[in-house]
XYZ file of C-alpha atoms in Angstrom:
520
model
C -11.449 -32.261 -79.116
C -11.634 -29.578 -81.783
C -9.456 -31.627 -84.119
C -9.821 -29.031 -86.837
C -7.618 -26.779 -84.758
C -4.906 -29.445 -84.360
C -4.777 -31.327 -87.644
C -1.639 -29.608 -88.975
C 0.519 -29.783 -85.818
C 2.999 -32.354 -87.132
C 6.080 -30.242 -87.785
C 9.321 -31.228 -86.062
C 10.941 -27.887 -86.859
C 10.185 -24.646 -85.033
C 7.291 -22.986 -86.811
C 4.051 -21.257 -86.003
C 1.133 -23.484 -85.076
C -2.441 -23.338 -86.319
C -4.796 -20.943 -84.603
C -6.774 -22.331 -81.683
C -9.980 -20.551 -80.783
C -10.610 -20.253 -77.069
C -13.728 -18.854 -75.466
C -12.005 -15.482 -75.090
C -10.417 -15.355 -78.522
C -8.001 -17.019 -80.965
C -4.348 -17.758 -80.124
C -1.383 -18.866 -82.203
C 1.665 -20.589 -80.715
C 4.605 -22.447 -82.205
C 5.725 -26.018 -82.822
C 9.181 -27.327 -81.999
C 10.422 -30.902 -81.657
C 6.927 -32.374 -82.006
C 5.473 -30.158 -79.265
C 3.043 -27.293 -79.773
C 3.427 -24.484 -77.245
C 1.044 -21.614 -76.485
C 2.515 -19.068 -74.091
C 1.001 -16.279 -72.045
C -2.717 -16.990 -72.522
C -4.754 -14.923 -70.034
C -6.977 -16.838 -67.620
C -7.866 -13.662 -65.703
C -7.880 -9.923 -66.272
C -4.693 -7.957 -65.533
C -4.630 -7.137 -61.801
C -4.299 -3.344 -61.944
C -4.922 -0.749 -59.280
C -7.354 -1.958 -56.649
C -7.743 -5.216 -58.592
C -4.261 -6.198 -57.407
C -5.781 -7.115 -54.034
C -9.194 -8.276 -55.207
C -10.482 -11.601 -56.462
C -9.467 -12.411 -60.048
C -11.878 -11.393 -62.786
C -12.350 -13.006 -66.215
C -10.165 -11.600 -68.995
C -11.616 -9.307 -71.606
C -12.252 -11.128 -74.901
C -10.244 -10.364 -78.023
C -11.021 -10.830 -81.707
C -7.711 -10.697 -83.560
C -5.297 -13.610 -83.265
C -3.259 -13.316 -80.068
C 0.459 -13.996 -80.378
C 1.256 -16.857 -77.973
C 4.779 -17.543 -79.234
C 6.773 -15.596 -76.625
C 6.756 -15.704 -72.812
C 4.693 -13.077 -71.076
C 5.358 -10.897 -68.027
C 5.634 -12.294 -64.523
C 4.123 -11.416 -61.163
C 5.819 -8.598 -59.230
C 8.560 -10.126 -57.053
C 11.868 -9.358 -55.423
C 15.098 -11.101 -56.389
C 15.570 -14.334 -54.430
C 18.900 -16.071 -53.819
C 20.118 -19.143 -51.980
C 23.781 -18.683 -51.206
C 26.262 -20.247 -53.618
C 23.643 -22.214 -55.549
C 22.436 -20.947 -58.942
C 18.649 -21.048 -58.554
C 17.860 -19.165 -61.776
C 16.480 -22.325 -63.444
C 14.032 -22.568 -60.531
C 13.064 -18.929 -59.955
C 13.303 -17.825 -63.575
C 14.088 -14.253 -64.619
C 12.384 -12.612 -61.648
C 10.031 -9.694 -62.199
C 9.462 -9.157 -65.923
C 7.309 -6.030 -66.036
C 3.909 -6.086 -67.662
C 0.255 -5.924 -66.677
C -1.038 -9.155 -68.185
C 0.708 -11.787 -66.070
C -2.209 -13.926 -64.833
C -1.604 -16.338 -67.670
C -1.048 -19.977 -68.537
C 1.419 -21.688 -70.838
C 0.169 -24.808 -72.631
C 2.331 -27.533 -74.171
C 0.758 -30.406 -76.046
C 1.863 -33.040 -78.556
C 1.944 -31.557 -82.020
C 0.538 -34.636 -83.702
C -3.176 -35.265 -83.479
C -4.073 -37.834 -80.787
C -6.917 -40.251 -81.311
C -8.320 -39.589 -77.823
C -8.198 -36.575 -75.494
C -5.056 -36.637 -73.360
C -4.628 -36.429 -69.587
C -3.892 -32.914 -68.365
C -1.168 -31.926 -65.903
C -1.489 -28.448 -64.359
C 1.648 -27.245 -62.544
C 1.795 -24.692 -59.707
C 5.340 -23.391 -59.226
C 7.199 -22.881 -55.970
C 9.222 -19.958 -54.687
C 8.183 -19.357 -51.092
C 4.952 -17.601 -52.168
C 7.072 -14.584 -53.143
C 8.970 -15.654 -56.282
C 8.822 -17.815 -59.399
C 6.958 -17.971 -62.704
C 6.157 -20.086 -65.742
C 9.293 -18.645 -67.361
C 11.594 -20.728 -65.147
C 13.606 -22.981 -67.496
C 12.975 -26.033 -65.311
C 9.287 -25.953 -66.207
C 9.600 -26.334 -69.953
C 7.261 -29.285 -70.154
C 8.091 -30.383 -73.687
C 9.324 -33.784 -72.496
C 6.097 -34.400 -70.575
C 4.049 -33.388 -73.606
C 5.992 -35.820 -75.782
C 5.202 -38.481 -73.168
C 1.500 -38.032 -73.875
C -0.063 -35.319 -71.706
C -1.172 -31.746 -72.117
C 0.891 -29.661 -69.690
C -0.340 -26.338 -68.308
C 1.882 -24.106 -66.190
C 0.480 -20.997 -64.546
C 1.424 -17.710 -62.925
C -0.318 -16.479 -59.796
C -0.028 -13.391 -57.625
C 2.842 -13.456 -55.144
C 3.893 -11.652 -51.995
C 1.732 -8.863 -50.604
C -0.509 -8.806 -53.662
C -1.164 -12.540 -53.465
C -1.133 -13.453 -49.788
C -1.134 -10.560 -47.316
C -4.309 -10.905 -45.233
C -6.041 -7.515 -45.473
C -9.371 -6.341 -44.038
C -11.618 -5.535 -46.970
C -9.831 -7.859 -49.402
C -10.370 -11.563 -50.081
C -7.862 -13.822 -48.393
C -5.491 -16.086 -50.295
C -5.671 -14.196 -53.569
C -2.843 -16.248 -55.030
C -4.828 -19.384 -54.278
C -7.885 -17.802 -55.906
C -5.741 -17.259 -58.997
C -4.825 -20.950 -59.103
C -8.486 -21.847 -58.815
C -9.342 -19.451 -61.658
C -6.656 -21.056 -63.816
C -8.178 -24.482 -63.119
C -11.544 -23.157 -64.259
C -9.852 -21.972 -67.462
C -8.458 -25.476 -67.937
C -11.900 -27.001 -67.414
C -13.441 -24.716 -70.032
C -10.662 -24.472 -72.628
C -8.293 -27.424 -72.519
C -10.298 -29.613 -74.918
C -9.341 -27.250 -77.747
C -5.686 -28.103 -77.015
C -6.296 -31.852 -77.055
C -6.729 -32.294 -73.307
C -9.407 -34.196 -71.403
C -11.110 -31.820 -68.934
C -12.359 -34.815 -66.949
C -8.794 -36.086 -66.353
C -7.007 -33.125 -64.801
C -4.156 -33.563 -62.321
C -2.992 -30.475 -60.452
C 0.570 -30.788 -59.206
C 2.878 -28.407 -57.466
C 6.235 -28.204 -55.756
C 7.176 -26.440 -52.513
C 4.900 -23.378 -52.154
C 2.978 -24.625 -55.179
C 2.507 -28.014 -53.537
C 1.229 -26.381 -50.368
C -1.303 -24.510 -52.495
C -2.338 -27.824 -54.046
C -2.831 -29.212 -50.531
C -4.956 -26.168 -49.713
C -7.089 -26.834 -52.793
C -8.052 -30.163 -51.232
C -9.686 -28.167 -48.436
C -11.348 -25.658 -50.774
C -15.006 -26.496 -51.493
C -14.991 -24.101 -54.452
C -12.268 -26.194 -56.106
C -14.314 -29.401 -55.989
C -14.652 -30.936 -59.441
C -11.872 -28.852 -61.001
C -9.325 -31.682 -60.776
C -9.411 -35.429 -60.465
C -5.953 -36.020 -59.072
C -3.323 -34.109 -57.114
C 0.445 -34.383 -56.654
C 2.059 -32.673 -53.657
C 5.839 -32.500 -54.214
C 7.664 -31.252 -51.129
C 4.695 -29.280 -49.862
C 2.735 -29.547 -46.652
C -0.748 -30.187 -45.364
C 0.203 -27.959 -42.429
C 1.753 -25.108 -44.380
C -0.673 -22.281 -43.688
C -0.746 -19.407 -41.235
C -3.412 -18.834 -38.626
C -5.341 -15.569 -38.627
C -3.357 -14.399 -35.605
C -0.061 -15.021 -37.373
C -1.253 -13.334 -40.551
C -2.363 -10.288 -38.588
C 1.182 -9.799 -37.294
C 2.515 -9.684 -40.834
C -0.237 -7.301 -41.919
C 0.564 -4.886 -39.080
C 4.264 -5.008 -39.916
C 3.583 -4.376 -43.609
C 1.307 -1.450 -42.835
C 3.907 0.060 -40.506
C 6.653 -0.381 -43.104
C 4.555 1.427 -45.704
C 3.143 4.031 -43.337
C -0.456 3.236 -44.274
C -3.506 1.820 -42.554
C -3.929 -1.941 -42.504
C -6.871 -2.080 -44.871
C -7.433 -2.903 -48.515
C -8.119 0.646 -49.700
C -4.835 1.929 -48.317
C -2.743 -0.866 -49.815
C -4.494 -0.487 -53.164
C -2.956 2.981 -53.476
C 0.614 1.696 -52.986
C 2.569 0.947 -56.204
C 3.898 -2.536 -56.845
C 7.501 -1.407 -56.410
C 6.899 -0.481 -52.766
C 4.883 -3.621 -52.054
C 7.684 -5.743 -53.456
C 10.307 -3.689 -51.652
C 8.995 -4.361 -48.155
C 8.728 -8.137 -48.570
C 12.304 -8.995 -47.496
C 11.950 -6.872 -44.361
C 8.935 -8.883 -43.219
C 10.902 -12.138 -43.075
C 12.278 -11.472 -39.606
C 8.913 -11.464 -37.820
C 8.562 -14.069 -35.087
C 5.303 -15.811 -35.946
C 5.189 -18.290 -33.091
C 2.089 -18.052 -30.937
C 0.780 -19.867 -27.889
C -0.900 -22.420 -30.126
C 1.051 -22.415 -33.413
C 4.600 -22.691 -34.641
C 5.780 -20.877 -37.771
C 4.872 -23.272 -40.626
C 7.411 -21.677 -42.977
C 10.221 -21.468 -40.387
C 10.983 -17.840 -41.169
C 11.700 -18.492 -44.861
C 8.666 -16.481 -45.928
C 6.239 -14.274 -43.994
C 3.535 -14.740 -46.611
C 1.493 -17.751 -47.622
C -2.001 -19.176 -47.408
C -4.099 -18.210 -44.407
C -6.686 -20.661 -43.129
C -9.215 -20.135 -40.385
C -8.319 -23.292 -38.474
C -4.721 -23.929 -39.449
C -3.588 -26.642 -39.542
C -6.822 -28.568 -39.055
C -8.625 -26.858 -41.944
C -6.261 -28.131 -44.633
C -6.418 -31.658 -43.276
C -10.135 -31.557 -42.529
C -11.052 -32.237 -46.139
C -8.717 -35.214 -46.261
C -10.003 -36.574 -42.965
C -13.584 -36.158 -44.141
C -12.680 -38.068 -47.274
C -12.035 -36.863 -50.788
C -13.195 -39.933 -52.699
C -13.027 -38.224 -56.077
C -9.364 -37.213 -55.754
C -6.310 -39.473 -56.104
C -3.288 -38.182 -54.189
C 0.441 -38.659 -54.780
C 2.546 -37.013 -52.075
C 6.284 -37.061 -51.510
C 9.407 -35.296 -50.342
C 13.123 -35.406 -50.978
C 15.340 -37.288 -48.550
C 17.295 -34.215 -47.395
C 14.914 -31.282 -47.858
C 16.591 -29.009 -45.329
C 19.991 -29.125 -47.026
C 18.908 -26.489 -49.544
C 18.589 -23.877 -46.804
C 21.894 -24.686 -45.083
C 24.487 -26.091 -47.498
C 24.657 -23.280 -50.122
C 24.935 -20.663 -47.383
C 27.765 -22.493 -45.576
C 25.538 -22.992 -42.526
C 25.447 -26.788 -42.684
C 29.147 -27.277 -41.957
C 29.227 -24.598 -39.259
C 26.060 -25.617 -37.400
C 26.338 -25.666 -33.624
C 24.274 -27.282 -30.903
C 22.715 -23.875 -30.295
C 21.670 -23.698 -33.958
C 19.988 -27.093 -33.709
C 18.196 -26.038 -30.542
C 17.028 -22.760 -32.075
C 15.686 -24.554 -35.166
C 13.848 -27.096 -33.037
C 12.392 -24.365 -30.814
C 10.982 -22.614 -33.849
C 9.525 -25.853 -35.185
C 8.138 -27.802 -32.245
C 6.371 -27.306 -28.932
C 8.781 -29.777 -27.272
C 12.152 -29.039 -28.873
C 14.355 -31.001 -26.464
C 12.290 -34.155 -26.981
C 12.420 -33.639 -30.717
C 16.200 -33.325 -30.808
C 16.622 -36.371 -28.568
C 14.414 -38.476 -30.816
C 16.294 -37.492 -33.958
C 19.635 -38.047 -32.246
C 18.521 -41.519 -31.170
C 17.511 -42.359 -34.744
C 20.820 -40.965 -36.108
C 23.483 -41.527 -33.447
C 26.334 -40.649 -35.831
C 24.703 -37.564 -37.360
C 26.587 -34.294 -37.431
C 25.017 -31.163 -36.007
C 24.444 -29.953 -39.568
C 22.560 -33.135 -40.418
C 20.400 -32.865 -37.296
C 19.615 -29.254 -38.070
C 18.743 -30.131 -41.660
C 16.451 -32.981 -40.590
C 14.544 -30.780 -38.163
C 14.222 -27.979 -40.710
C 13.131 -30.301 -43.514
C 10.587 -32.053 -41.329
C 9.146 -28.756 -40.096
C 8.782 -27.342 -43.595
C 7.738 -30.396 -45.578
C 8.116 -33.826 -44.003
C 5.678 -33.703 -41.103
C 3.020 -31.882 -43.120
C 3.333 -34.217 -46.115
C 3.073 -37.259 -43.863
C 0.044 -35.831 -42.069
C -1.683 -35.165 -45.380
C -0.938 -38.656 -46.701
C -2.101 -40.295 -43.469
C -5.329 -38.302 -43.401
C -6.123 -38.993 -47.049
C -5.247 -42.685 -46.747
C -7.506 -43.090 -43.721
C -10.484 -42.407 -45.981
C -9.129 -43.380 -49.387
C -6.312 -45.916 -48.840
C -6.378 -47.277 -52.373
C -6.166 -43.745 -53.797
C -3.126 -42.528 -51.875
C 0.513 -43.038 -52.939
C 3.789 -41.811 -51.464
C 7.395 -41.459 -52.558
C 10.713 -40.124 -51.284
C 13.254 -38.838 -53.797
C 16.685 -39.930 -52.588
C 19.000 -39.345 -55.572
C 22.030 -37.469 -54.136
C 23.098 -34.472 -56.177
C 26.896 -34.101 -56.431
C 26.544 -30.307 -56.324
C 28.696 -28.196 -54.011
C 31.287 -30.865 -53.538
C 28.716 -33.586 -52.975
C 27.238 -31.872 -49.933
C 23.893 -30.800 -51.396
C 22.468 -34.320 -51.539
C 18.793 -35.014 -52.159
C 17.852 -31.478 -51.208
C 14.647 -29.549 -51.781
C 14.014 -28.933 -55.535
C 16.475 -31.597 -56.774
C 13.702 -33.834 -58.142
C 12.256 -31.153 -60.431
C 14.574 -31.558 -63.458
C 13.810 -35.273 -63.431
C 10.035 -34.779 -63.333
C 10.112 -32.232 -66.165
C 12.790 -33.902 -68.256
C 15.019 -30.827 -68.103
C 18.158 -32.502 -66.723
C 20.092 -31.241 -69.751
C 19.855 -27.562 -68.822
C 23.421 -26.144 -68.772
C 22.670 -23.945 -65.750
C 22.040 -27.045 -63.620
C 25.703 -28.008 -63.817
C 29.018 -26.510 -62.744
C 30.135 -25.509 -59.283
C 26.906 -23.695 -58.455
C 24.412 -25.836 -60.355
C 21.703 -27.870 -58.658
C 22.857 -31.101 -60.339
C 26.561 -30.509 -59.787
C 29.614 -30.569 -62.058
C 29.354 -31.882 -65.610
C 29.324 -35.640 -65.312
C 30.521 -38.582 -67.379
C 28.449 -39.889 -70.306
C 27.468 -42.868 -68.174
C 26.253 -40.620 -65.374
C 24.365 -38.447 -67.844
C 22.673 -41.539 -69.276
C 21.756 -42.648 -65.763
C 20.162 -39.261 -65.061
C 18.246 -39.415 -68.338
C 16.884 -42.860 -67.477
C 15.876 -41.717 -63.986
C 14.053 -38.753 -65.537
C 12.288 -40.966 -68.081
C 11.133 -43.332 -65.342
C 9.856 -40.488 -63.162
C 7.984 -38.970 -66.074
C 6.392 -42.331 -66.830
C 5.217 -42.573 -63.221
C 3.786 -39.031 -63.184
C 2.077 -39.512 -66.562
C 0.684 -42.885 -65.483
C -0.677 -41.331 -62.302
C -2.270 -38.512 -64.311
C -3.955 -41.047 -66.588
C -4.976 -43.718 -64.069
C -4.383 -42.600 -60.475
C -1.696 -45.297 -60.066
C 1.985 -44.288 -60.448
C 3.065 -47.928 -60.625
C 3.593 -48.993 -57.030
C 1.531 -50.124 -54.051
C -0.850 -47.686 -52.450
C -0.119 -46.079 -49.075
C -2.198 -47.123 -46.078
C -2.050 -46.824 -42.293
C -0.620 -50.310 -41.827
C 2.247 -50.572 -44.330
C 2.785 -46.942 -45.270
C 4.310 -48.226 -48.519
C 6.612 -45.583 -50.002
C 8.609 -45.685 -53.227
C 12.221 -44.691 -52.625
C 13.356 -43.093 -55.882
C 17.063 -43.228 -56.620
C 19.215 -44.674 -59.390
C 17.484 -47.891 -58.310
C 13.889 -47.777 -57.086
C 12.715 -49.696 -54.029
C 9.340 -49.933 -52.324
C 9.838 -49.657 -48.569
C 7.394 -49.777 -45.682
C 7.203 -46.822 -43.292
C 10.653 -45.409 -44.117
C 10.271 -42.411 -41.820
C 8.927 -44.175 -38.723
C 11.408 -42.360 -36.466
C 10.349 -38.941 -37.764
C 6.676 -39.813 -37.504
C 7.093 -40.867 -33.871
C 9.150 -37.776 -33.039
C 6.742 -35.270 -34.505
C 3.470 -36.961 -33.689
C 0.040 -35.877 -34.874
C -0.288 -32.712 -32.790
C 3.141 -31.154 -32.608
C 1.881 -27.668 -33.422
């Protein structure tokens, strides 16, 4: 555990921490409120020039003490907005220029623990084109105080991370995540973590990357448990779909569709074309668009969607899985833009046609299950199921078929009062509760994810909900059991998380029947 490196981390005030010596060199962070933080530690070499579209390489070692007290640069990315909602706590500051951005942030209890602690490794969301460890939501100090070592990581985004290019390795952003997990395996003991008790968890795009790791033989043994928060076991493009995006990107840049040509294009131009790629119709004769037009870039798998689920169907006995969604995922993409209230029957039909091979049947099934639903609600349900619900359910079912005692599910149903109470339990709303960051000022007000400033009683209720969620996540990281019954093919036991928690059996039976196992 390298206790000599940690013996003095007992300061409650903000101060520098003792030096920790990693394999690559020494680092010094800071201590605040009983948590030691080490920011911007490289797990890979800076991706410069042709290396931007190559596999990650180990970082160069250093000998002098590296300052790990301030946040580092972020991956190249375009600004990302979602209508009237302030998403800055989620996306962070955007593109903060700098070469050395393939880094991790580590937060760990300042006081010396008697035994190595469970490790939580977080993969951020952002549609595969945005986000970073600098997002305020991901300050994991509360989780560290609860008794884990938290690692958050940056990975390559957009064209650099996910455009499928002849002559370049596919899924470079996913390769980055895998490299960061190798860093955790080799280095986390020096920070008080147990390398044999690693849980990788992610949200949205990050959760879909975690699901992809389950199908990655090279990731075997790098983590013991996985949490998929609002991701998908079906959220990858086929090679045919990826090729369409590659052709469009090459045309937009005026270069050949090969690695050497893209390597000569500066980051500014690669970032600049990303928004223009979003309008490509990626439906094929055999596949729908797994990201519903929200992003043209993401993981590419040879047999999508079967490849991601193949590992789960074959059995992953060494991996415990916690998978869940929010109750109204699709609201995030409709309510802040004003599209929820103005949705028409044609909008519902167009969403269903993009999502499902039998759109009329899909709409009829959802209408039957929700006879009083508005058109906005129907549209949101279809969108949320296409992006997250159906793929999360498929992943849980496949994993439970082989490992029923090692699979758990939840649905987060706490309704945010944001935007006049219309946002509801939308995509991303669970994150402040998992990280213990419900006190962030930017989450409140007219455009905040958690809505207007609330009464002391409501604030206390939110704090208790956050504490209970953190206990469940920490317990899962330590034991593989979040504190409720496992999910299996008979009961499909699912914890409904709200101000009150309730274990329910098969809560989304109507959706499961509507989408079926082979809707793509």
